[in-house]
PDB file of C-alpha atoms in Angstrom:
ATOM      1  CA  UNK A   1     -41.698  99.261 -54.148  1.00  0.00           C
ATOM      2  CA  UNK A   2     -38.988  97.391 -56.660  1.00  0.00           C
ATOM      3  CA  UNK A   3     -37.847  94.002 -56.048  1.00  0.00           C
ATOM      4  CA  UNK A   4     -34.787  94.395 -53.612  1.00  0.00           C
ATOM      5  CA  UNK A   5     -33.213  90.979 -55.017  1.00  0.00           C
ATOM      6  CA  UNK A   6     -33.889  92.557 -58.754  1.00  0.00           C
ATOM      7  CA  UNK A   7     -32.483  95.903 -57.693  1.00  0.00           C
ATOM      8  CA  UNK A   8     -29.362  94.274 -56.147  1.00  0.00           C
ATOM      9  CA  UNK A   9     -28.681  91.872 -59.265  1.00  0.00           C
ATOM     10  CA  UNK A  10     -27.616  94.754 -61.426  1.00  0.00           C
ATOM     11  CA  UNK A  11     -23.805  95.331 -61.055  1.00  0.00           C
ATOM     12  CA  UNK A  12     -23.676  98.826 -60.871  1.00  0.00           C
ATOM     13  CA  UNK A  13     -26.159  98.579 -57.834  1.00  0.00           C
ATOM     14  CA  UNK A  14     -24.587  95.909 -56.189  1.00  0.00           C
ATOM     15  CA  UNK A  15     -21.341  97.394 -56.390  1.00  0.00           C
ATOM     16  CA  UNK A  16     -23.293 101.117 -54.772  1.00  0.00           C
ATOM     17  CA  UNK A  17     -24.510  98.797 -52.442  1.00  0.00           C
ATOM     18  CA  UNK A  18     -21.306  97.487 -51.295  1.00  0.00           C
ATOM     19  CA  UNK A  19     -19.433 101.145 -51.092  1.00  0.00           C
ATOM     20  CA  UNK A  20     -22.365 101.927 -49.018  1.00  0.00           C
ATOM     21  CA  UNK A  21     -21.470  98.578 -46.542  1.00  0.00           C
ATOM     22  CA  UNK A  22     -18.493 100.956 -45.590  1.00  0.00           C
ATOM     23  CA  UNK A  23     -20.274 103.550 -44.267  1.00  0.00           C
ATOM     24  CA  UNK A  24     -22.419 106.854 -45.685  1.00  0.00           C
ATOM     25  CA  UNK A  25     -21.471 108.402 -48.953  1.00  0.00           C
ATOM     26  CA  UNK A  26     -22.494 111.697 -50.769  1.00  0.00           C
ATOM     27  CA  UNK A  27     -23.854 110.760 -55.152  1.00  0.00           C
ATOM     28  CA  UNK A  28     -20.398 112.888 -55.658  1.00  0.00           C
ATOM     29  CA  UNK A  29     -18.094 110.170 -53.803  1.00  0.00           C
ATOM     30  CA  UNK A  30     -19.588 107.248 -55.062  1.00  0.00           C
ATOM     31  CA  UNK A  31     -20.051 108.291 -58.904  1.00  0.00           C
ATOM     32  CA  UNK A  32     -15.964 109.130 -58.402  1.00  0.00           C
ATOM     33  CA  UNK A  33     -15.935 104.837 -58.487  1.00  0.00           C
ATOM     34  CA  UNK A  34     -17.520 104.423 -61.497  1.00  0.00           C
ATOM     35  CA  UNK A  35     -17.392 105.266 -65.408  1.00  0.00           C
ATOM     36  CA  UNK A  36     -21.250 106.585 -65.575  1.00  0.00           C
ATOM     37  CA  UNK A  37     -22.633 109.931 -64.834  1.00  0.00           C
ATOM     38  CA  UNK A  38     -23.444 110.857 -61.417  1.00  0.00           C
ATOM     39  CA  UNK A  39     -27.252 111.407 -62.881  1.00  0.00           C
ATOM     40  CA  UNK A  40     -26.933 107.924 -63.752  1.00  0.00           C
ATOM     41  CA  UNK A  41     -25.934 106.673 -60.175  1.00  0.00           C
ATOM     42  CA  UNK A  42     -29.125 108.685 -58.679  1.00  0.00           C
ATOM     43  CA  UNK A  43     -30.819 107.081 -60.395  1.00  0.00           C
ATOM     44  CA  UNK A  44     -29.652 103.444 -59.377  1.00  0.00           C
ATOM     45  CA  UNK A  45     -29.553 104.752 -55.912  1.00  0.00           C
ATOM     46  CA  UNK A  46     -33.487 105.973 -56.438  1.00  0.00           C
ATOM     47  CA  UNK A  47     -33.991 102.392 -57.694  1.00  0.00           C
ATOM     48  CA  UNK A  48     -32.025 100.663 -54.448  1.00  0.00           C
ATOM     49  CA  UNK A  49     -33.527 103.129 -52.242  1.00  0.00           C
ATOM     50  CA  UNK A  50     -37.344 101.913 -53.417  1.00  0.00           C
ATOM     51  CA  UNK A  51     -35.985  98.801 -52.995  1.00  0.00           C
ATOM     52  CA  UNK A  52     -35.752  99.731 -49.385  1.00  0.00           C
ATOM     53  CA  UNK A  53     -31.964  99.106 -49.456  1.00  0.00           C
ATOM     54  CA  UNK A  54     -30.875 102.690 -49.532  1.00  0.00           C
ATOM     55  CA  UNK A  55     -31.676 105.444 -47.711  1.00  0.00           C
ATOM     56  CA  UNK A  56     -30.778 109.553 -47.793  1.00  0.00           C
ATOM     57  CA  UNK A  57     -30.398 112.003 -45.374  1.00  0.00           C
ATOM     58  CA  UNK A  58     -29.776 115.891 -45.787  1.00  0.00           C
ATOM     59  CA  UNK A  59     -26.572 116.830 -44.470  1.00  0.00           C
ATOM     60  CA  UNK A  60     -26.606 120.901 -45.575  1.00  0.00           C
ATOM     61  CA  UNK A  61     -26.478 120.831 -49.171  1.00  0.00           C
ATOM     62  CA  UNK A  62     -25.928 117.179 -49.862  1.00  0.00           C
ATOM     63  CA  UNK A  63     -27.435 113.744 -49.447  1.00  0.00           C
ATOM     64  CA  UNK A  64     -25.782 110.770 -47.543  1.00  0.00           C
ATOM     65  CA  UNK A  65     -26.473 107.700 -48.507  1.00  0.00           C
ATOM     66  CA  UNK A  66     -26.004 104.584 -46.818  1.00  0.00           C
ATOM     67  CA  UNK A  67     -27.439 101.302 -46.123  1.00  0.00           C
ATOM     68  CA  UNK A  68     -30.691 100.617 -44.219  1.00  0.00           C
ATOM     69  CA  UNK A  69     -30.044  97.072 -42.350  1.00  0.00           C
ATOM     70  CA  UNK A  70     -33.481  95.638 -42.096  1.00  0.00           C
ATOM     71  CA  UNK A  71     -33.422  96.176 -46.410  1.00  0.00           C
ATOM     72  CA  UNK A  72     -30.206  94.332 -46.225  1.00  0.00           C
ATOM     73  CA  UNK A  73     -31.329  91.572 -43.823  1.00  0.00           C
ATOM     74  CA  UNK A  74     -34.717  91.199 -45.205  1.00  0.00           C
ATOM     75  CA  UNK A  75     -32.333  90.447 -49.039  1.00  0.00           C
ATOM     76  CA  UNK A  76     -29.955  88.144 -47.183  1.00  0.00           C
ATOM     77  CA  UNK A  77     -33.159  86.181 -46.162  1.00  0.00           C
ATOM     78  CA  UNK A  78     -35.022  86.094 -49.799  1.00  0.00           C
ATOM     79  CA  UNK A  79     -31.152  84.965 -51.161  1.00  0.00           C
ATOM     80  CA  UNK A  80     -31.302  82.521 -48.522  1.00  0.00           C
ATOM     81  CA  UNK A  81     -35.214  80.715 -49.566  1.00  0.00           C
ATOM     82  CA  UNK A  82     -34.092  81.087 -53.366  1.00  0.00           C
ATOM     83  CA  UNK A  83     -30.744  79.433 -52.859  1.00  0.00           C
ATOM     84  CA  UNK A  84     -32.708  76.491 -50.470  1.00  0.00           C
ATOM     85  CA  UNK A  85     -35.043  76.145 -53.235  1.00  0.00           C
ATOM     86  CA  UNK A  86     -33.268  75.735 -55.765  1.00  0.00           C
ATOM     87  CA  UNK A  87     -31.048  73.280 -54.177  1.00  0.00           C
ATOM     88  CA  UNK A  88     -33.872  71.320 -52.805  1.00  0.00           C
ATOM     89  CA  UNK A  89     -34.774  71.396 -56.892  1.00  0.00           C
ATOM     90  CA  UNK A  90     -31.775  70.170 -58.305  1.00  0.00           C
ATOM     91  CA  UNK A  91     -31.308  67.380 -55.583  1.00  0.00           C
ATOM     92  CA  UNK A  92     -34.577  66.215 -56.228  1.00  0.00           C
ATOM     93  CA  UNK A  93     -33.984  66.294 -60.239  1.00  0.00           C
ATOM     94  CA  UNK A  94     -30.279  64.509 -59.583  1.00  0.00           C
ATOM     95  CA  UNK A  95     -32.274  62.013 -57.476  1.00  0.00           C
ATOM     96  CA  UNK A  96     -35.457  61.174 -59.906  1.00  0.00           C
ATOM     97  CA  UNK A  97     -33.248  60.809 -62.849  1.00  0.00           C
ATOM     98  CA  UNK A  98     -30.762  58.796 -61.164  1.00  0.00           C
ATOM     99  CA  UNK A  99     -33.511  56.498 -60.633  1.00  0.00           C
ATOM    100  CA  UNK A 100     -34.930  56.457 -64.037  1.00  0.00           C
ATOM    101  CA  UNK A 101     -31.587  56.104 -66.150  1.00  0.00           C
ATOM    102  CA  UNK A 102     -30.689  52.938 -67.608  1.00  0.00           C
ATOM    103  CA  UNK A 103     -28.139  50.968 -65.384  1.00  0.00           C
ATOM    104  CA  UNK A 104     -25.809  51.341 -68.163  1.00  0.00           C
ATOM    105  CA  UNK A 105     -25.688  54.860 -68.132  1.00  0.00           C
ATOM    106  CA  UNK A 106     -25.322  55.375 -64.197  1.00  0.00           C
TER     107      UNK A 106
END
């Protein structure tokens, strides 16, 4: 299974993946958004889809795509730990080198 924060950094995907927050879409109706080939956006939706962002169901001849929530919520949450992280980071670093700078420099 991909990386669903490495899936969803690539612009083209993230910008499937928001079409997709508006409700199902055929490969045909999304690839109409963008300057690729619609082979190309299977592909990216294969990638979001192993991600666990995507899914597809038949609907006679075609595949609808849309979002699956739990993929979604479960990428909200990993933005949310990196994001804490690296804040928690870079106040620490602000606060250690405050500390060690010469007064004249402060």
């Amino acid at each position: 299974m991909a990386d669903a924060l490495s899936a969803a950094a690539e612009p083209t995907r993230r910008r499937l993946l928001q079409l997709l927050a508006t409700g199902p879409r055929t490969v045909n109706e999304l690839a109409e958004h963008f300057t690729v080939t619609r082979p190309a956006i299977s592909q990216h939706l294969a990638v979001l889809a192993d991600a666990g962002l995507v899914t597809a169901r038949k609907d006679g001849r075609q595949r609808l795509y849309s979002v699956v929530p739990a993929g979604i919520a479960q990428l909200r949450a990993e933005i949310d730990r990196f994001w804490s992280t690296e804040l928690d980071l870079l106040v620490h670093d602000a606060a250690k080198r405050a500390t060690t700078q010469p007064k004249e420099h402060r």
